[in-house]
């Protein structure tokens, strides 16, 4: 039996067509061109602690991270790269600052890509030819990462501060040096902590080149503030078709960055929803505890590996319509809930049984989707 999903997924539902960029490879992940927008994060462990770093990479992978970056500030970290690159489940990018010799160490270690910040690498421009030759021979892409906080002194003197023009000029200058050596496996980031400056920089960059762009708001802040700033900035750019890979920078565990990034892409229709909970904000009309129901349903369905829209509604005004429009839903009132499956009421249960019933029905729908080949895999969810 084919299950009709409640969420639209056709390309026509997207806001605009994606910007056409060059395509580069980061390990087995394609970035740019017609490849989906990918989600990145960065480990917070000391890279030289191989086991701790690999454990965090495993956690990030489980959260949906597709590319991971590791910091390489010293020799011990560089020496750990071969083990990490070989044992990681997802492509590893080495993050290089200050010392160009670590760029070569990362390439030799088998990293999928190297991120360089030209503004703070000593005599970087003098080594571009060597780096291009080594990266090309190894099939390693380069990310030119320009940050507002570490912009080249020459450009700071010229522009007075880290303006959008200064960020773009820095990135394009470094690209031109690689281009002189025939190297174009490049992606670019021009990060700033202020979303308006960051948005303007990426818009200018998108008009000036065809390289794939990695979006980021640098030093975005704690979880709440950083989520808001990143959502605003990424939403504006992605809605214009700008952006090929993203990292949400939060002062929070890195897996939280991944969750926010995935949610941003799902909200814009750039990634198919896995599980989407539609729930009302509650109001004076609510006759059940909507907050509790929504949180318990979300926890109970965590890990459901099928695209499913579940509506948890608390009153009779919008409840039936939203529940009917979802794959699975409940319209609650007077201490009970009407359970909808694909638009039809299948049962009415007391409030105390709503969560259990929704989880049971979600599992049944997921089993049907796996059985008829709509999705692959065996459903696994948390037992609430």
Coordinates of C-alpha atoms in Angstrom, one line a residue:
X1 CA 0.0 0.0 0.0
X2 CA 1.4 3.4 -0.9
X3 CA 1.4 6.0 1.8
X4 CA 0.6 9.5 0.8
X5 CA 2.9 11.9 2.6
X6 CA 1.6 15.1 4.0
X7 CA 4.7 17.2 3.1
X8 CA 5.3 18.7 -0.4
X9 CA 8.7 17.6 -1.8
X10 CA 8.5 18.6 -5.5
X11 CA 11.2 21.1 -6.7
X12 CA 8.5 23.5 -7.7
X13 CA 7.8 24.1 -4.1
X14 CA 11.2 25.7 -3.5
X15 CA 11.4 29.4 -3.3
X16 CA 13.9 29.9 -6.2
X17 CA 16.3 27.8 -8.3
X18 CA 19.7 27.1 -6.7
X19 CA 22.6 29.1 -7.9
X20 CA 24.6 27.1 -10.4
X21 CA 28.1 26.6 -9.0
X22 CA 31.1 24.5 -9.8
X23 CA 31.2 21.2 -8.1
X24 CA 34.0 19.9 -5.9
X25 CA 34.4 16.7 -4.0
X26 CA 35.0 16.4 -0.3
X27 CA 35.7 12.7 0.1
X28 CA 32.5 11.0 -1.0
X29 CA 30.4 14.1 -0.6
X30 CA 29.8 16.3 -3.6
X31 CA 29.5 20.1 -2.9
X32 CA 28.0 22.5 -5.4
X33 CA 26.5 21.9 -8.8
X34 CA 23.3 19.9 -8.5
X35 CA 24.4 18.3 -5.2
X36 CA 22.1 18.8 -2.2
X37 CA 23.1 21.3 0.4
X38 CA 25.3 19.5 2.9
X39 CA 25.5 20.0 6.7
X40 CA 28.9 20.3 8.4
X41 CA 30.1 20.7 12.0
X42 CA 33.4 20.8 13.9
X43 CA 34.8 18.7 16.7
X44 CA 35.5 20.4 20.0
X45 CA 37.9 17.7 21.2
X46 CA 41.7 18.0 21.2
X47 CA 42.5 16.5 17.8
X48 CA 45.5 14.7 19.2
X49 CA 43.1 12.7 21.4
X50 CA 42.2 10.3 18.6
X51 CA 39.7 8.2 20.5
X52 CA 37.8 11.2 21.9
X53 CA 37.8 12.9 18.4
X54 CA 36.5 9.7 16.7
X55 CA 33.8 9.3 19.3
X56 CA 32.6 12.8 18.8
X57 CA 32.7 12.3 15.0
X58 CA 30.5 9.2 15.5
X59 CA 28.0 11.2 17.5
X60 CA 27.9 13.9 14.8
X61 CA 27.5 11.3 12.1
X62 CA 24.5 9.8 14.0
X63 CA 23.0 13.3 14.3
X64 CA 23.1 13.6 10.5
X65 CA 26.4 15.5 10.0
X66 CA 27.9 14.8 6.5
X67 CA 31.3 16.5 6.7
X68 CA 33.4 17.2 9.8
X69 CA 36.2 19.6 10.5
X70 CA 39.0 19.1 13.0
X71 CA 41.4 21.8 14.3
X72 CA 45.1 21.3 13.6
X73 CA 46.9 24.0 15.7
X74 CA 50.0 22.0 16.5
X75 CA 52.2 19.1 15.6
X76 CA 50.5 16.6 17.9
X77 CA 47.2 17.3 16.1
X78 CA 48.8 17.0 12.7
X79 CA 50.3 13.6 13.6
X80 CA 46.8 12.3 14.7
X81 CA 45.2 13.1 11.3
X82 CA 46.1 9.9 9.5
X83 CA 44.2 7.8 12.1
X84 CA 41.3 10.1 12.2
X85 CA 40.9 10.5 8.4
X86 CA 41.1 6.7 8.0
X87 CA 38.7 5.7 10.7
X88 CA 36.1 8.5 10.4
X89 CA 32.7 7.5 9.0
X90 CA 32.4 10.9 7.2
X91 CA 34.9 13.0 5.3
X92 CA 37.3 15.0 7.4
X93 CA 38.5 18.5 6.7
X94 CA 41.6 19.7 8.4
X95 CA 41.3 23.3 9.8
X96 CA 44.7 25.1 9.3
X97 CA 45.8 28.3 10.8
X98 CA 49.2 30.0 11.2
X99 CA 51.5 27.2 9.9
X100 CA 51.5 26.3 6.2
X101 CA 53.4 23.0 6.9
X102 CA 50.2 21.6 8.5
X103 CA 48.4 22.0 5.1
X104 CA 50.9 19.5 3.6
X105 CA 50.6 17.2 6.6
X106 CA 46.8 17.1 6.2
X107 CA 47.0 16.3 2.5
X108 CA 49.5 13.5 3.2
X109 CA 47.3 12.2 6.0
X110 CA 44.4 11.5 3.6
X111 CA 42.1 14.3 4.8
X112 CA 39.3 14.9 2.3
X113 CA 39.8 18.6 2.2
X114 CA 41.8 21.4 3.9
X115 CA 40.4 24.7 5.2
X116 CA 42.9 27.5 5.1
X117 CA 42.5 31.0 6.5
X118 CA 44.9 33.1 4.4
X119 CA 44.6 36.1 6.8
X120 CA 46.5 34.4 9.5
X121 CA 48.8 31.9 7.8
X122 CA 52.4 33.2 7.6
X123 CA 53.6 33.8 4.0
X124 CA 50.6 31.8 2.7
X125 CA 50.6 33.5 -0.7
X126 CA 54.2 32.4 -1.3
X127 CA 53.2 28.7 -0.8
X128 CA 50.1 28.6 -2.9
X129 CA 51.8 26.9 -5.9
X130 CA 53.2 24.1 -3.7
X131 CA 49.8 23.7 -2.0
X132 CA 48.0 23.6 -5.3
X133 CA 50.3 20.9 -6.7
X134 CA 50.0 18.7 -3.6
X135 CA 46.3 19.1 -3.3
X136 CA 45.8 18.4 -7.0
X137 CA 47.9 15.2 -6.9
X138 CA 46.0 13.9 -3.9
X139 CA 42.5 14.9 -5.1
X140 CA 42.0 17.1 -2.1
X141 CA 39.8 20.2 -2.3
X142 CA 40.6 23.5 -0.6
X143 CA 38.3 25.7 1.3
X144 CA 39.3 29.3 1.5
X145 CA 37.8 30.5 4.7
X146 CA 37.8 34.2 5.3
X147 CA 36.8 35.4 8.8
X148 CA 36.0 38.9 9.9
X149 CA 38.1 38.4 13.0
X150 CA 41.2 37.4 11.1
X151 CA 41.2 39.4 7.9
X152 CA 44.5 40.1 6.2
X153 CA 46.0 43.3 7.7
X154 CA 46.4 44.8 4.2
X155 CA 42.7 44.6 3.6
X156 CA 41.9 45.9 7.1
X157 CA 44.1 48.9 6.4
X158 CA 42.4 49.5 3.0
X159 CA 38.8 49.1 4.1
X160 CA 39.1 50.2 7.8
X161 CA 37.1 47.2 9.1
X162 CA 35.8 43.8 8.0
X163 CA 33.2 45.0 5.5
X164 CA 31.5 42.7 3.0
X165 CA 33.7 44.1 0.3
X166 CA 36.8 43.4 2.3
X167 CA 35.8 39.8 2.9
X168 CA 35.0 39.2 -0.8
X169 CA 38.2 40.9 -2.0
X170 CA 40.2 38.6 0.3
X171 CA 38.6 35.5 -0.9
X172 CA 38.8 36.3 -4.6
X173 CA 42.4 37.3 -4.3
X174 CA 43.4 34.0 -2.8
X175 CA 41.3 32.1 -5.5
X176 CA 43.1 34.0 -8.2
X177 CA 46.5 32.8 -6.8
X178 CA 45.3 29.2 -7.0
X179 CA 43.9 29.8 -10.5
X180 CA 47.3 30.9 -11.7
X181 CA 48.4 27.3 -11.0
X182 CA 45.4 25.7 -12.7
X183 CA 43.7 24.7 -9.4
X184 CA 40.0 25.3 -9.0
X185 CA 38.8 22.6 -6.6
X186 CA 37.9 25.4 -4.2
X187 CA 35.0 26.3 -2.1
X188 CA 34.7 29.6 -0.2
X189 CA 33.4 31.0 3.0
X190 CA 33.2 34.7 4.0
X191 CA 32.0 34.6 7.6
X192 CA 31.0 37.5 9.8
X193 CA 29.3 37.7 13.2
X194 CA 26.7 40.2 11.9
X195 CA 24.1 38.6 9.7
X196 CA 23.5 41.7 7.5
X197 CA 27.3 41.9 6.7
X198 CA 27.5 38.2 6.1
X199 CA 24.5 38.1 3.8
X200 CA 25.8 41.0 1.8
X201 CA 29.2 39.4 1.5
X202 CA 27.8 36.1 0.2
X203 CA 25.5 37.9 -2.3
X204 CA 28.5 39.8 -3.7
X205 CA 30.6 36.7 -3.8
X206 CA 27.8 34.7 -5.6
X207 CA 27.7 37.4 -8.3
X208 CA 31.5 37.5 -8.7
X209 CA 32.4 33.8 -9.1
X210 CA 31.0 30.3 -9.6
X211 CA 32.8 28.6 -6.8
X212 CA 30.6 26.6 -4.3
X213 CA 29.9 28.6 -1.1
X214 CA 30.0 27.4 2.5
X215 CA 27.7 29.4 4.6
X216 CA 28.4 30.4 8.2
X217 CA 27.8 33.1 10.8
X218 CA 31.0 33.1 12.8
X219 CA 30.9 33.4 16.6
X220 CA 27.1 33.2 16.4
X221 CA 26.8 32.8 20.1
X222 CA 25.0 30.5 22.6
X223 CA 22.4 28.1 21.4
X224 CA 19.3 30.4 21.3
X225 CA 21.0 33.5 19.9
X226 CA 23.2 31.5 17.5
X227 CA 20.2 29.5 16.2
X228 CA 18.3 32.7 15.5
X229 CA 21.2 34.5 13.8
X230 CA 22.1 31.5 11.7
X231 CA 18.5 30.8 10.7
X232 CA 18.0 34.4 9.6
X233 CA 21.2 34.6 7.6
X234 CA 21.0 31.1 6.1
X235 CA 17.3 31.5 5.4
X236 CA 17.8 34.8 3.5
X237 CA 20.6 33.3 1.3
X238 CA 19.3 29.8 0.7
X239 CA 15.9 31.3 -0.2
X240 CA 17.8 33.2 -3.0
X241 CA 19.5 30.0 -4.1
X242 CA 22.9 30.9 -2.5
X243 CA 24.8 28.3 -0.5
X244 CA 26.1 24.8 -1.1
X245 CA 27.1 23.6 2.3
X246 CA 26.4 25.1 5.8
X247 CA 27.7 25.0 9.4
X248 CA 25.7 26.5 12.2
X249 CA 28.2 27.8 14.7
X250 CA 26.9 27.5 18.3
X251 CA 28.4 27.7 21.8
X252 CA 26.8 24.3 22.4
X253 CA 27.5 20.7 21.8
X254 CA 28.3 20.3 18.0
X255 CA 25.5 17.8 17.5
X256 CA 23.1 20.6 18.3
X257 CA 24.7 22.5 15.3
X258 CA 23.8 19.6 13.1
X259 CA 20.2 19.4 14.3
X260 CA 19.7 23.1 13.7
X261 CA 21.3 22.9 10.2
X262 CA 19.1 20.0 9.2
X263 CA 16.0 21.8 10.4
X264 CA 16.9 24.9 8.5
X265 CA 17.2 22.9 5.2
X266 CA 14.0 21.0 5.9
X267 CA 12.1 24.2 6.6
X268 CA 13.2 25.6 3.2
X269 CA 12.3 22.5 1.3
X270 CA 16.0 21.8 0.5
X271 CA 15.9 18.5 2.3
X272 CA 13.1 16.0 2.7
X273 CA 11.6 16.0 6.2
X274 CA 12.3 12.9 8.3
X275 CA 10.0 13.6 11.2
X276 CA 8.1 16.8 11.3
X277 CA 6.0 17.7 14.4
X278 CA 3.2 20.2 13.7
X279 CA 1.9 21.5 17.0
X280 CA 0.0 24.6 18.0
X281 CA 1.5 27.2 20.4
X282 CA -1.5 26.8 22.7
X283 CA -4.0 29.5 23.8
X284 CA -7.0 30.0 26.0
X285 CA -9.0 27.6 23.8
X286 CA -6.8 24.6 24.6
X287 CA -8.5 21.9 26.6
X288 CA -5.4 19.6 26.9
X289 CA -1.8 20.2 27.9
X290 CA -0.5 20.8 24.3
X291 CA 3.1 21.4 25.5
X292 CA 3.3 18.1 27.3
X293 CA 1.8 16.2 24.4
X294 CA 4.0 17.7 21.8
X295 CA 7.2 17.1 23.8
X296 CA 6.2 13.5 24.6
X297 CA 5.3 12.7 21.0
X298 CA 8.6 14.2 19.8
X299 CA 10.6 12.2 22.3
X300 CA 8.7 9.0 21.6
X301 CA 9.2 9.3 17.9
X302 CA 12.9 10.3 18.0
X303 CA 14.8 8.2 15.5
X304 CA 11.9 7.3 13.3
X305 CA 13.6 6.8 9.9
X306 CA 10.7 7.6 7.6
X307 CA 9.4 11.0 6.4
X308 CA 6.3 11.6 8.5
X309 CA 4.3 14.7 9.4
X310 CA 2.6 14.4 12.8
X311 CA 0.2 17.1 14.0
X312 CA -0.4 17.5 17.7
X313 CA -3.3 20.0 18.1
X314 CA -5.0 21.3 21.2
X315 CA -8.4 22.7 20.2
X316 CA -11.3 22.3 17.8
X317 CA -10.6 25.5 15.8
X318 CA -7.5 24.6 13.8
X319 CA -7.0 21.1 15.2
X320 CA -9.1 19.0 12.9
X321 CA -7.9 20.7 9.7
X322 CA -4.2 20.4 10.7
X323 CA -4.6 16.8 11.9
X324 CA -6.5 15.9 8.7
X325 CA -3.7 17.4 6.5
X326 CA -0.9 15.5 8.2
X327 CA 0.1 11.8 7.8
X328 CA -0.9 11.3 11.4
X329 CA -2.5 13.7 13.9
X330 CA -4.6 14.3 16.9
X331 CA -7.2 17.0 17.4
X332 CA -7.7 17.3 21.2
X333 CA -10.5 18.7 23.3
X334 CA -12.5 17.9 26.5
X335 CA -9.8 15.6 27.8
X336 CA -9.8 13.3 24.7
X337 CA -8.3 13.2 21.2
X338 CA -9.5 12.3 17.7
X339 CA -6.8 10.4 16.0
X340 CA -6.4 11.0 12.2
X341 CA -4.5 8.8 9.8
X342 CA -4.1 10.2 6.3
X343 CA -7.1 12.5 6.7
X344 CA -9.5 10.1 8.3
X345 CA -10.6 9.7 11.9
X346 CA -9.6 6.2 13.0
X347 CA -10.4 6.4 16.7
X348 CA -11.0 8.6 19.7
X349 CA -9.0 8.1 22.9
X350 CA -8.7 9.7 26.3
X351 CA -6.0 12.3 26.8
X352 CA -3.9 9.8 28.8
X353 CA -3.7 7.5 25.7
X354 CA -3.0 10.1 23.0
X355 CA 0.8 9.7 23.1
X356 CA 0.8 5.9 23.2
X357 CA -1.7 5.8 20.3
X358 CA 0.2 8.2 18.1
X359 CA 3.4 6.3 18.6
X360 CA 1.7 3.0 17.8
X361 CA 0.1 4.4 14.6
X362 CA 3.4 6.0 13.6
X363 CA 5.2 2.7 13.9
X364 CA 2.4 1.0 11.9
X365 CA 2.7 3.5 9.1
X366 CA 6.5 3.2 9.1
X367 CA 6.3 -0.5 8.9
X368 CA 3.9 -0.2 5.9
X369 CA 6.3 2.2 4.2
X370 CA 9.2 -0.2 4.6
X371 CA 7.2 -3.2 3.5
X372 CA 6.0 -1.5 0.2
X373 CA 9.4 -0.1 -0.5
X374 CA 8.5 3.5 0.0
X375 CA 11.5 3.8 2.3
X376 CA 14.4 1.4 3.3
X377 CA 15.3 0.2 6.7
X378 CA 13.7 -1.1 9.8
X379 CA 11.9 1.5 12.0
X380 CA 13.5 2.1 15.3
X381 CA 12.1 4.6 17.8
X382 CA 12.5 5.5 21.4
X383 CA 10.1 3.6 23.7
X384 CA 8.3 6.2 25.6

